[in-house]
Short mmCIF file of C-alpha atoms in Angstrom, two decimals:
data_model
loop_
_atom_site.label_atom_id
_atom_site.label_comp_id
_atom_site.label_asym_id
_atom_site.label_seq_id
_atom_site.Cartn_x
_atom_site.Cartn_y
_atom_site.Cartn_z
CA UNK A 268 36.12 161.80 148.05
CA UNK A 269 37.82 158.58 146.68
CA UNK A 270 36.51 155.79 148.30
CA UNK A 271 35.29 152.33 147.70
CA UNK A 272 32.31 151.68 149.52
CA UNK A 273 31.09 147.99 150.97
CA UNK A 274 27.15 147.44 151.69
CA UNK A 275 26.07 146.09 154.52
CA UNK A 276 29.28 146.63 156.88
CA UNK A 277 27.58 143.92 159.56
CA UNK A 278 25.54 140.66 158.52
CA UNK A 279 24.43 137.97 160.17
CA UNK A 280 22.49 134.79 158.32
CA UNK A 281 21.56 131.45 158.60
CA UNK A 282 23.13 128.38 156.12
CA UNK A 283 21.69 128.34 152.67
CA UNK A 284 20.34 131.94 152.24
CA UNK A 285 21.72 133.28 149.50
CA UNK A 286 23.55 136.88 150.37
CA UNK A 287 25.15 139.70 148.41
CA UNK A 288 27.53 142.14 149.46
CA UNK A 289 28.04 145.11 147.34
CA UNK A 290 31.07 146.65 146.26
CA UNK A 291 31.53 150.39 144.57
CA UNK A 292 34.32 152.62 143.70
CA UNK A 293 34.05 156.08 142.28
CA UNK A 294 38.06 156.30 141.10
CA UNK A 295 37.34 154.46 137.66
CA UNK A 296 39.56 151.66 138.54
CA UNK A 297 39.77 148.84 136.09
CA UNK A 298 40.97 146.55 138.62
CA UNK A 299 38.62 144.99 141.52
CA UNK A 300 39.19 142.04 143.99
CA UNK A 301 37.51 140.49 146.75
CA UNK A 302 39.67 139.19 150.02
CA UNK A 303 38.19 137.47 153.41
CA UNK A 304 40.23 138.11 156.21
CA UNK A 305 40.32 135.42 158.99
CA UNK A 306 42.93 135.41 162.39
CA UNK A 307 46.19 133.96 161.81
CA UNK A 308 45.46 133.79 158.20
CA UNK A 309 45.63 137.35 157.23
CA UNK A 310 44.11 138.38 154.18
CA UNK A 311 43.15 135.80 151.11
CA UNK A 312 42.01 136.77 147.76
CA UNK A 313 38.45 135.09 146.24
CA UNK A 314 38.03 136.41 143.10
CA UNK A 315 39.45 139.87 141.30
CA UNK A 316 38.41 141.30 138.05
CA UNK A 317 40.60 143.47 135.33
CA UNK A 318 38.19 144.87 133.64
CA UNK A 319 34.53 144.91 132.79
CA UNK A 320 33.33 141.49 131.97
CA UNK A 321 36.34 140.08 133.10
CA UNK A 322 36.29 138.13 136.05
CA UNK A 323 38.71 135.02 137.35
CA UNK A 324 39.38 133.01 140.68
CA UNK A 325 41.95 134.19 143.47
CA UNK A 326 43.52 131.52 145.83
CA UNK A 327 39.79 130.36 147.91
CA UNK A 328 36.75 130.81 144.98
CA UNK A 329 34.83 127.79 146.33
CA UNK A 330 31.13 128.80 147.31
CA UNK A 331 31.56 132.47 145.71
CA UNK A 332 30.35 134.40 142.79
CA UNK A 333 31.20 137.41 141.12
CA UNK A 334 29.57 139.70 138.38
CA UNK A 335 31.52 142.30 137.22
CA UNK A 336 28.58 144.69 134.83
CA UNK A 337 29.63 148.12 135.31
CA UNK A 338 33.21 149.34 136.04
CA UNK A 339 32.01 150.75 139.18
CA UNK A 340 30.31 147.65 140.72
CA UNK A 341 31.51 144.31 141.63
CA UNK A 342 28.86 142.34 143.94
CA UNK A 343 30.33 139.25 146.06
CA UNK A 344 27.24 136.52 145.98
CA UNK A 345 27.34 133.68 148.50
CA UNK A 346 24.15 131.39 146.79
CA UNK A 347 23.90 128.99 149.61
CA UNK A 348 26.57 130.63 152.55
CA UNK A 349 27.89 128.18 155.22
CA UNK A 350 29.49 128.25 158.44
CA UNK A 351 32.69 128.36 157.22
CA UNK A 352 31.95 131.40 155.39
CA UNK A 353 32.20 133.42 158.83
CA UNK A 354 34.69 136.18 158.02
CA UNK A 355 35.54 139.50 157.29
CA UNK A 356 35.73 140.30 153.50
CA UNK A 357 37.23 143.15 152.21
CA UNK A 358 36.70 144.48 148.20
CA UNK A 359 39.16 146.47 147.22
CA UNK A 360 40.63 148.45 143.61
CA UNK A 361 43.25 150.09 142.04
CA UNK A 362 44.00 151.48 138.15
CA UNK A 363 45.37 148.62 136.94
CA UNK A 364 47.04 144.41 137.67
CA UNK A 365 50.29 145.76 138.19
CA UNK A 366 52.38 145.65 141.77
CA UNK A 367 53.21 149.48 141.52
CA UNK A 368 49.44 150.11 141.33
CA UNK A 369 47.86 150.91 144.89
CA UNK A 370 45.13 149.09 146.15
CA UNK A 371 42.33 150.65 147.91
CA UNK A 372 40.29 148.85 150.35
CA UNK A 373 36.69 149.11 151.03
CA UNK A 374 35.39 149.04 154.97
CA UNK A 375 34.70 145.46 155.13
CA UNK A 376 32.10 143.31 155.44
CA UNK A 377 31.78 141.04 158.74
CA UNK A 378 29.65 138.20 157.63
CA UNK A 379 28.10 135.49 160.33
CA UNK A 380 26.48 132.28 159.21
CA UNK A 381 24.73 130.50 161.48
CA UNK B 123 55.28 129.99 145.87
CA UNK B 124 55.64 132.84 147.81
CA UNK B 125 55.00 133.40 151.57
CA UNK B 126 55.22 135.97 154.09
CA UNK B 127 55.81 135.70 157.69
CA UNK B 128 54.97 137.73 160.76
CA UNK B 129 56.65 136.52 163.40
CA UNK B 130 54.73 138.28 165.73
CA UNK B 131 51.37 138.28 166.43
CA UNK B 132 50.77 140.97 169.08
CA UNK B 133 53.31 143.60 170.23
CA UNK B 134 52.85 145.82 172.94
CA UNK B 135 54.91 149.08 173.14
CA UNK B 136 54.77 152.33 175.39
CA UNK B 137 54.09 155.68 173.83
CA UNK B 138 57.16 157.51 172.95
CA UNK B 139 59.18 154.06 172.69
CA UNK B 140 60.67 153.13 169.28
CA UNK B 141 58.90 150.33 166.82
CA UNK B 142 59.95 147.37 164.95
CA UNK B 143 57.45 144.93 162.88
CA UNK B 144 59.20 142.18 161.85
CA UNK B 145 58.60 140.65 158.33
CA UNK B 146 60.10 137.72 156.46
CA UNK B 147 59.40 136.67 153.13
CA UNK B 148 59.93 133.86 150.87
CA UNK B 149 59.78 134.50 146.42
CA UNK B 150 60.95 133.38 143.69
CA UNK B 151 62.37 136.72 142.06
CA UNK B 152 62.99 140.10 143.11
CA UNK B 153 59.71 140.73 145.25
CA UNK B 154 57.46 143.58 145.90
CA UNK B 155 57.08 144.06 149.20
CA UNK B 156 54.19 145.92 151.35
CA UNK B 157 53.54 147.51 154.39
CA UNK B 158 49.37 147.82 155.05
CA UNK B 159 48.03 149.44 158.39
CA UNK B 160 43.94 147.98 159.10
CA UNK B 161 42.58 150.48 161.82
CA UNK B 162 39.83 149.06 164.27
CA UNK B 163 36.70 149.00 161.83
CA UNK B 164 38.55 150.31 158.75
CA UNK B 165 39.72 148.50 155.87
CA UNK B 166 43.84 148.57 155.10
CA UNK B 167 45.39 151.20 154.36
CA UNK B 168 49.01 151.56 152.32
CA UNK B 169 51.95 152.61 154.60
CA UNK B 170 55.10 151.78 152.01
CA UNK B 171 56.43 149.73 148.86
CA UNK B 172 58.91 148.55 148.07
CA UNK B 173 60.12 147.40 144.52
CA UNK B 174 63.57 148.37 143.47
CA UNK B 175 66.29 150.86 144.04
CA UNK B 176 67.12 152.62 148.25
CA UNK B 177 66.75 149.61 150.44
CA UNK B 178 65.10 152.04 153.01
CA UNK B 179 61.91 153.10 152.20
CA UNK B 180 60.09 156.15 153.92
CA UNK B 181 56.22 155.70 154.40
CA UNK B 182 53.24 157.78 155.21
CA UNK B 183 52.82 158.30 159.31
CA UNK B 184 56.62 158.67 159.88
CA UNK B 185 56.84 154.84 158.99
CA UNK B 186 60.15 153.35 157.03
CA UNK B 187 60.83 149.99 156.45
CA UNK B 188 64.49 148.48 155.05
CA UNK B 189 64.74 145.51 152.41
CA UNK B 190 67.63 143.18 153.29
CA UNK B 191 67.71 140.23 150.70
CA UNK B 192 70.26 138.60 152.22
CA UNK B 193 67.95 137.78 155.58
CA UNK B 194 65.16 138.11 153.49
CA UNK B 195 63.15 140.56 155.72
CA UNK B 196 61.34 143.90 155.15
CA UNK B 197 61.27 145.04 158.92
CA UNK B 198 58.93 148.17 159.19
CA UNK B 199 60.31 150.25 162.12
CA UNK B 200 58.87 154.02 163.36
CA UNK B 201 61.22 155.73 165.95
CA UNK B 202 58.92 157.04 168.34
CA UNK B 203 54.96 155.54 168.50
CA UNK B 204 51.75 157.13 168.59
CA UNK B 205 48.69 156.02 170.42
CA UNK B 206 46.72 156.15 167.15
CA UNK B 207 49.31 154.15 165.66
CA UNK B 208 47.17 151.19 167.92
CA UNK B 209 46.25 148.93 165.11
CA UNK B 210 46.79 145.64 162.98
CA UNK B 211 49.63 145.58 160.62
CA UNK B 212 50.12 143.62 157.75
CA UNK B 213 53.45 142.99 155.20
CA UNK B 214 52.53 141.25 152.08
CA UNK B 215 54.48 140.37 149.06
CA UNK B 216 54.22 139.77 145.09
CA UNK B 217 54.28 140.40 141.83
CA UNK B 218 51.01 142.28 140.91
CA UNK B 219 47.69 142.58 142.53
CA UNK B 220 46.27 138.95 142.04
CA UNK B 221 49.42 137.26 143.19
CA UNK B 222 49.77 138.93 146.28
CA UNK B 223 50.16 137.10 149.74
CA UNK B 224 49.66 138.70 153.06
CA UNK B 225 51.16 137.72 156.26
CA UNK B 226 48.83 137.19 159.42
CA UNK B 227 48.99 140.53 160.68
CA UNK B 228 50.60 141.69 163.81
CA UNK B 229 48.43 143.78 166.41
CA UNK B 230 50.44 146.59 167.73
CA UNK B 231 49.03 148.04 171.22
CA UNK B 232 50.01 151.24 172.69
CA UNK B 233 50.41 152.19 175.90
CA UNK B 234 50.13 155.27 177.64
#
């Protein structure tokens, strides 16, 4: 089944521990991005990726990192997570940049920093 | 830059009873417009694009939604709702995947 997969679905932490949230799709998408979804702000992208090696910042990057070694993979690393890090993120891919291409979203991820 | 607006924030609507989502955008050139459906604990899901060409677009569920540049809007509308249709909805706009803004989402309720 086509599917992109998001590891752990719940987490809660305190400030300052680092944290990484997996991402994996088994379409052989070139394109992968990272969104955090908070109410009345709908959905805001961190950091996407268009290929292997190829990563660049969205609209909200700050406190993020993103490693994109394998087509299939693309972790989201929070090195020292903060309060204002509470959220739901969402990784999600498609074939290629374009606006006719369909993104697929993963589960999510709801994150709590304490 | 471009924007999108949900006017509404929750919507309540009886089973059986026609829907309307309403949508407004704001873009520099001819936009491509989105319709996503986010079920409780599942991530979003495609309804309908549009991009060029029909102004009515027919999505997956029995959704449509209809472009109208001239009130700048992209209203998604289903004539007759489904309780599992009970979810957050969101319209977002632009040009390719990392230029892509979503509105706030609007949380449709159904009732029996």
């Amino acid at each position: 089944e086509a599917q992109v997969t998001q590891n752990p679905r719940y987490l809660i932490t305190v400030t300052g521990k680092k944290l990484t949230v997996t991402c994996s799709q088994n379409m052989n998408h070139e394109y992968m991005s990272w969104y955090r979804q908070d109410p009345g702000l709908g959905l805001r992208q961190i950091y996407y990726s268009m290929n292997v090696e190829v990563t660049d910042k969205g609209d909200v990057p700050e406190g993020y990192k993103v490693s994109r070694k394998e087509k299939r993979n693309f972790p989201l690393i929070l090195e020292s997570p903060s309060p204002n890090q509470t959220s739901l993120y969402f990784c999600a891919s498609s074939t290629g940049q374009g606006a006719g291409d369909t993104q697929y979203f993963g589960p999510g991820t709801r994150l709590t920093v304490l | 830059a471009q924007s999108v607006t949900q006017p509404d924030i929750h919507i309540t609507v009886s089973e059986g009873a026609s829907l309307e989502l309403r949508c407004n955008y704001s873009y520099g050139a001819t936009p491509y417009l989105f319709w996503y459906v986010q079920s409780p604990g599942q991530g979003l899901q495609l309804l309908l694009k549009y991009f060029s060409g029909d102004t009515l677009v027919q999505g997956i569920k029995g959704f449509e939604a209809e472009f109208k540049r001239s009130q700048s809007s992209f209203n998604l509308r289903k004539p007759s709702v489904h309780w599992s249709d009970a979810a957050e909805y969101f319209c977002a706009v632009g040009a390719n995947n990392n230029d892509m803004r979503f509105g706030a989402g609007t949380r449709l309720t159904v009732k029996p």
